[in-house]
Amino acid sequence: SAVISQKPSRDICQRGTSLTIQCQVDSQVTMMFWYRQQPGQSLTLIATANQGSEATYESGFVIDKFPISRPNLTFSTLTVSNMSPEDSSIYLCSVEAPQGGEQFFGPGTRLTVL
Amino acid sequence: QKEVEQNSGPLSVPEGAIASLNCTYSDRGSQSFFWYRQYSGKSPELIMSIYSNGDKEDGRFTAQLNKASQYVSLLIRDSQPSDSATYLCAVSSGSARQLTFGSGTQLTVLP
């Protein structure tokens, strides 16, 4: 499976600021996804990021709050804007296997907002 | 609203026993089913995928799918303390390709 890295691995941020999370894959992939895992909870899909098109957001998530870029087939960024303590979560990117179906996750970014 | 339900647990089994984890889903159009293992502080790791009715075995793991009952399960044979983790059921529907996750079942294997 692909090797996926995320930066930063963790960060502590002040309320009202923004953080951009990077996801890098060692091979070209069509589909990339961004998830959020709040403390003690399961994973919730934020958006699907395809190269060359606008990200598709799930209900409850909006582009102004979570802008996403997908400049090429190996890289994507998620920005958490105007952060509040409720944004404290683990943010995970995932990629779909070339044959489709299976998804593999990056190591995650642990965000704490004070 | 697509829903995936899991027994929240926690589930405790003795070492060497069979652990049985269950999952039901609401969308009859679901076509792909996955089990992920998540250790505390780590990201989810894919351990099984299943796409057709019946059983699929991989080492000590067996996934079972029954689309008529909208039910998927994971059996872990000869459970080991290293199997102690949260197990997440995930479902994908049709061309959507994004995954809907259950809330997870926390498994503890007691030495």
CSV table of N, CA, C and O in Angstrom, one decimal, chain A residues 14-70:
chain,number,residue,atom,x,y,z
A,14,GLN,N,-3.9,28.9,18.9
A,14,GLN,CA,-4.7,29.8,19.6
A,14,GLN,C,-6.0,30.0,18.8
A,14,GLN,O,-6.1,29.9,17.6
A,15,ARG,N,-7.1,30.2,19.6
A,15,ARG,CA,-8.4,30.5,19.0
A,15,ARG,C,-8.3,31.6,18.0
A,15,ARG,O,-7.6,32.6,18.2
A,16,GLY,N,-9.0,31.5,16.9
A,16,GLY,CA,-9.0,32.5,15.8
A,16,GLY,C,-8.0,32.4,14.8
A,16,GLY,O,-8.1,33.1,13.7
A,17,THR,N,-7.0,31.6,15.0
A,17,THR,CA,-6.0,31.4,14.0
A,17,THR,C,-6.3,30.2,13.0
A,17,THR,O,-7.4,29.6,13.1
A,18,SER,N,-5.5,30.0,12.0
A,18,SER,CA,-5.7,29.0,11.0
A,18,SER,C,-4.5,28.0,11.0
A,18,SER,O,-3.4,28.5,11.2
A,19,LEU,N,-4.7,26.8,10.6
A,19,LEU,CA,-3.7,25.8,10.5
A,19,LEU,C,-3.9,25.1,9.2
A,19,LEU,O,-5.0,24.6,8.9
A,20,THR,N,-2.8,24.9,8.4
A,20,THR,CA,-2.8,24.1,7.2
A,20,THR,C,-2.1,22.8,7.4
A,20,THR,O,-1.0,22.8,7.9
A,21,ILE,N,-2.8,21.7,7.1
A,21,ILE,CA,-2.3,20.4,7.3
A,21,ILE,C,-2.0,19.8,5.9
A,21,ILE,O,-2.8,19.9,5.0
A,22,GLN,N,-0.8,19.2,5.8
A,22,GLN,CA,-0.3,18.7,4.5
A,22,GLN,C,-0.4,17.2,4.5
A,22,GLN,O,-0.1,16.5,5.5
A,23,CYS,N,-0.8,16.6,3.4
A,23,CYS,CA,-0.8,15.2,3.2
A,23,CYS,C,0.0,14.8,1.9
A,23,CYS,O,-0.4,15.3,0.8
A,24,GLN,N,1.0,14.0,2.1
A,24,GLN,CA,1.8,13.6,0.9
A,24,GLN,C,1.8,12.1,0.8
A,24,GLN,O,1.9,11.3,1.7
A,25,VAL,N,1.7,11.7,-0.5
A,25,VAL,CA,1.6,10.2,-0.8
A,25,VAL,C,2.8,9.9,-1.7
A,25,VAL,O,3.2,10.7,-2.6
A,26,ASP,N,3.3,8.7,-1.6
A,26,ASP,CA,4.5,8.3,-2.3
A,26,ASP,C,4.2,7.8,-3.7
A,26,ASP,O,5.1,7.4,-4.5
A,27,SER,N,2.9,7.8,-4.1
A,27,SER,CA,2.5,7.4,-5.4
A,27,SER,C,1.3,8.2,-5.9
A,27,SER,O,0.6,8.8,-5.0
A,28,GLN,N,1.0,8.2,-7.1
A,28,GLN,CA,-0.1,8.9,-7.6
A,28,GLN,C,-1.4,8.3,-7.3
A,28,GLN,O,-1.6,7.1,-7.5
A,29,VAL,N,-2.3,9.0,-6.8
A,29,VAL,CA,-3.7,8.5,-6.4
A,29,VAL,C,-4.7,9.4,-6.9
A,29,VAL,O,-4.5,10.6,-6.9
A,30,THR,N,-5.8,8.9,-7.3
A,30,THR,CA,-6.9,9.7,-7.8
A,30,THR,C,-7.7,10.3,-6.7
A,30,THR,O,-8.0,11.5,-6.6
A,31,MET,N,-8.1,9.5,-5.7
A,31,MET,CA,-9.0,9.9,-4.7
A,31,MET,C,-8.3,10.1,-3.4
A,31,MET,O,-7.6,9.2,-2.9
A,32,MET,N,-8.5,11.3,-2.8
A,32,MET,CA,-8.0,11.5,-1.4
A,32,MET,C,-9.1,12.0,-0.6
A,32,MET,O,-10.0,12.7,-1.1
A,33,PHE,N,-9.1,11.7,0.7
A,33,PHE,CA,-10.2,12.1,1.6
A,33,PHE,C,-9.6,12.7,2.8
A,33,PHE,O,-8.5,12.3,3.3
A,34,TRP,N,-10.4,13.6,3.4
A,34,TRP,CA,-10.0,14.2,4.7
A,34,TRP,C,-11.1,13.8,5.7
A,34,TRP,O,-12.3,14.0,5.5
A,35,TYR,N,-10.7,13.3,6.9
A,35,TYR,CA,-11.6,12.9,8.0
A,35,TYR,C,-11.2,13.7,9.2
A,35,TYR,O,-10.1,14.1,9.4
A,36,ARG,N,-12.2,13.7,10.1
A,36,ARG,CA,-11.9,14.3,11.5
A,36,ARG,C,-12.3,13.2,12.5
A,36,ARG,O,-13.4,12.5,12.3
A,37,GLN,N,-11.5,13.1,13.5
A,37,GLN,CA,-11.9,12.2,14.6
A,37,GLN,C,-11.8,13.0,15.9
A,37,GLN,O,-10.7,13.3,16.4
A,38,GLN,N,-12.9,13.3,16.4
A,38,GLN,CA,-13.0,14.1,17.7
A,38,GLN,C,-12.7,13.1,18.8
A,38,GLN,O,-12.9,11.9,18.7
A,39,PRO,N,-12.3,13.7,20.0
A,39,PRO,CA,-11.9,12.8,21.1
A,39,PRO,C,-12.9,11.8,21.5
A,39,PRO,O,-14.1,12.1,21.7
A,40,GLY,N,-12.5,10.5,21.5
A,40,GLY,CA,-13.4,9.4,21.9
A,40,GLY,C,-14.4,9.1,20.9
A,40,GLY,O,-15.3,8.3,21.2
A,41,GLN,N,-14.3,9.6,19.7
A,41,GLN,CA,-15.3,9.4,18.6
A,41,GLN,C,-14.8,8.6,17.5
A,41,GLN,O,-13.5,8.4,17.4
A,42,SER,N,-15.7,8.3,16.6
A,42,SER,CA,-15.2,7.6,15.3
A,42,SER,C,-14.9,8.7,14.3
A,42,SER,O,-14.8,9.8,14.6
A,43,LEU,N,-14.6,8.2,13.1
A,43,LEU,CA,-14.2,9.1,12.0
A,43,LEU,C,-15.4,9.7,11.3
A,43,LEU,O,-16.4,8.9,11.0
A,44,THR,N,-15.3,10.9,10.9
A,44,THR,CA,-16.3,11.6,10.1
A,44,THR,C,-15.7,12.2,8.9
A,44,THR,O,-14.6,12.9,9.0
A,45,LEU,N,-16.2,11.9,7.7
A,45,LEU,CA,-15.6,12.5,6.5
A,45,LEU,C,-15.9,13.9,6.4
A,45,LEU,O,-17.1,14.4,6.6
A,46,ILE,N,-14.9,14.7,6.1
A,46,ILE,CA,-15.0,16.1,5.9
A,46,ILE,C,-15.3,16.4,4.4
A,46,ILE,O,-16.2,17.1,4.1
A,47,ALA,N,-14.4,15.9,3.6
A,47,ALA,CA,-14.5,16.2,2.1
A,47,ALA,C,-13.7,15.2,1.3
A,47,ALA,O,-12.8,14.5,1.8
A,48,THR,N,-14.1,15.1,0.1
A,48,THR,CA,-13.3,14.3,-0.9
A,48,THR,C,-12.6,15.2,-1.8
A,48,THR,O,-13.2,16.2,-2.3
A,49,ALA,N,-11.3,15.0,-2.0
A,49,ALA,CA,-10.5,15.9,-2.8
A,49,ALA,C,-10.0,15.1,-4.1
A,49,ALA,O,-9.2,14.2,-4.0
A,50,ASN,N,-10.4,15.5,-5.2
A,50,ASN,CA,-9.9,15.0,-6.5
A,50,ASN,C,-9.1,16.0,-7.2
A,50,ASN,O,-9.4,17.2,-7.1
A,51,GLN,N,-8.0,15.6,-7.8
A,51,GLN,CA,-7.1,16.5,-8.5
A,51,GLN,C,-7.8,17.2,-9.6
A,51,GLN,O,-8.5,16.5,-10.4
A,52,GLY,N,-7.7,18.5,-9.7
A,52,GLY,CA,-8.2,19.2,-10.8
A,52,GLY,C,-9.7,19.6,-10.7
A,52,GLY,O,-10.2,20.2,-11.7
A,53,SER,N,-10.3,19.3,-9.6
A,53,SER,CA,-11.6,19.8,-9.4
A,53,SER,C,-11.8,20.3,-7.9
A,53,SER,O,-11.0,20.0,-7.1
A,54,GLU,N,-12.9,20.9,-7.7
A,54,GLU,CA,-13.2,21.4,-6.4
A,54,GLU,C,-13.5,20.2,-5.4
A,54,GLU,O,-14.1,19.2,-5.8
A,55,ALA,N,-13.1,20.4,-4.2
A,55,ALA,CA,-13.4,19.4,-3.2
A,55,ALA,C,-14.9,19.3,-3.0
A,55,ALA,O,-15.7,20.2,-3.1
A,56,THR,N,-15.4,18.1,-2.7
A,56,THR,CA,-16.8,17.8,-2.4
A,56,THR,C,-16.9,17.7,-0.9
A,56,THR,O,-16.3,16.7,-0.3
A,57,TYR,N,-17.7,18.5,-0.3
A,57,TYR,CA,-17.9,18.6,1.2
A,57,TYR,C,-19.1,17.8,1.7
A,57,TYR,O,-20.1,17.8,1.0
A,58,GLU,N,-18.9,17.2,2.8
A,58,GLU,CA,-20.1,16.5,3.4
A,58,GLU,C,-20.9,17.5,4.2
A,58,GLU,O,-20.5,18.6,4.5
A,59,SER,N,-22.1,17.0,4.5
A,59,SER,CA,-23.1,17.9,5.2
A,59,SER,C,-22.4,18.3,6.6
A,59,SER,O,-21.9,17.5,7.3
A,60,GLY,N,-22.5,19.6,6.9
A,60,GLY,CA,-22.0,20.1,8.1
A,60,GLY,C,-20.6,20.7,8.0
A,60,GLY,O,-20.1,21.2,9.0
A,61,PHE,N,-20.0,20.5,6.8
A,61,PHE,CA,-18.6,21.0,6.6
A,61,PHE,C,-18.7,22.0,5.4
A,61,PHE,O,-19.3,21.7,4.4
A,62,VAL,N,-18.1,23.1,5.5
A,62,VAL,CA,-18.1,24.1,4.5
A,62,VAL,C,-16.7,24.6,4.1
A,62,VAL,O,-15.8,24.5,4.9
A,63,ILE,N,-16.6,25.0,2.8
A,63,ILE,CA,-15.3,25.4,2.3
A,63,ILE,C,-14.7,26.5,3.0
A,63,ILE,O,-13.5,26.6,3.1
A,64,ASP,N,-15.5,27.5,3.5
A,64,ASP,CA,-14.9,28.6,4.1
A,64,ASP,C,-14.2,28.2,5.4
A,64,ASP,O,-13.2,28.9,5.8
A,65,LYS,N,-14.7,27.2,6.1
A,65,LYS,CA,-14.1,26.7,7.3
A,65,LYS,C,-12.9,25.7,7.1
A,65,LYS,O,-11.9,25.7,7.8
A,66,PHE,N,-13.1,24.9,6.0
A,66,PHE,CA,-12.1,23.8,5.8
A,66,PHE,C,-11.7,23.9,4.3
A,66,PHE,O,-12.0,22.9,3.5
A,67,PRO,N,-11.0,24.9,3.9
A,67,PRO,CA,-10.6,24.9,2.5
A,67,PRO,C,-9.6,23.8,2.2
A,67,PRO,O,-8.7,23.6,3.0
A,68,ILE,N,-9.7,23.2,1.0
A,68,ILE,CA,-8.9,22.1,0.6
A,68,ILE,C,-8.2,22.4,-0.7
A,68,ILE,O,-8.9,23.0,-1.6
A,69,SER,N,-6.9,22.1,-0.9
A,69,SER,CA,-6.3,22.1,-2.1
A,69,SER,C,-5.8,20.8,-2.6
A,69,SER,O,-5.5,19.9,-1.7
A,70,ARG,N,-5.8,20.5,-3.9
A,70,ARG,CA,-5.3,19.2,-4.4
A,70,ARG,C,-4.6,19.6,-5.7
A,70,ARG,O,-5.1,19.3,-6.8
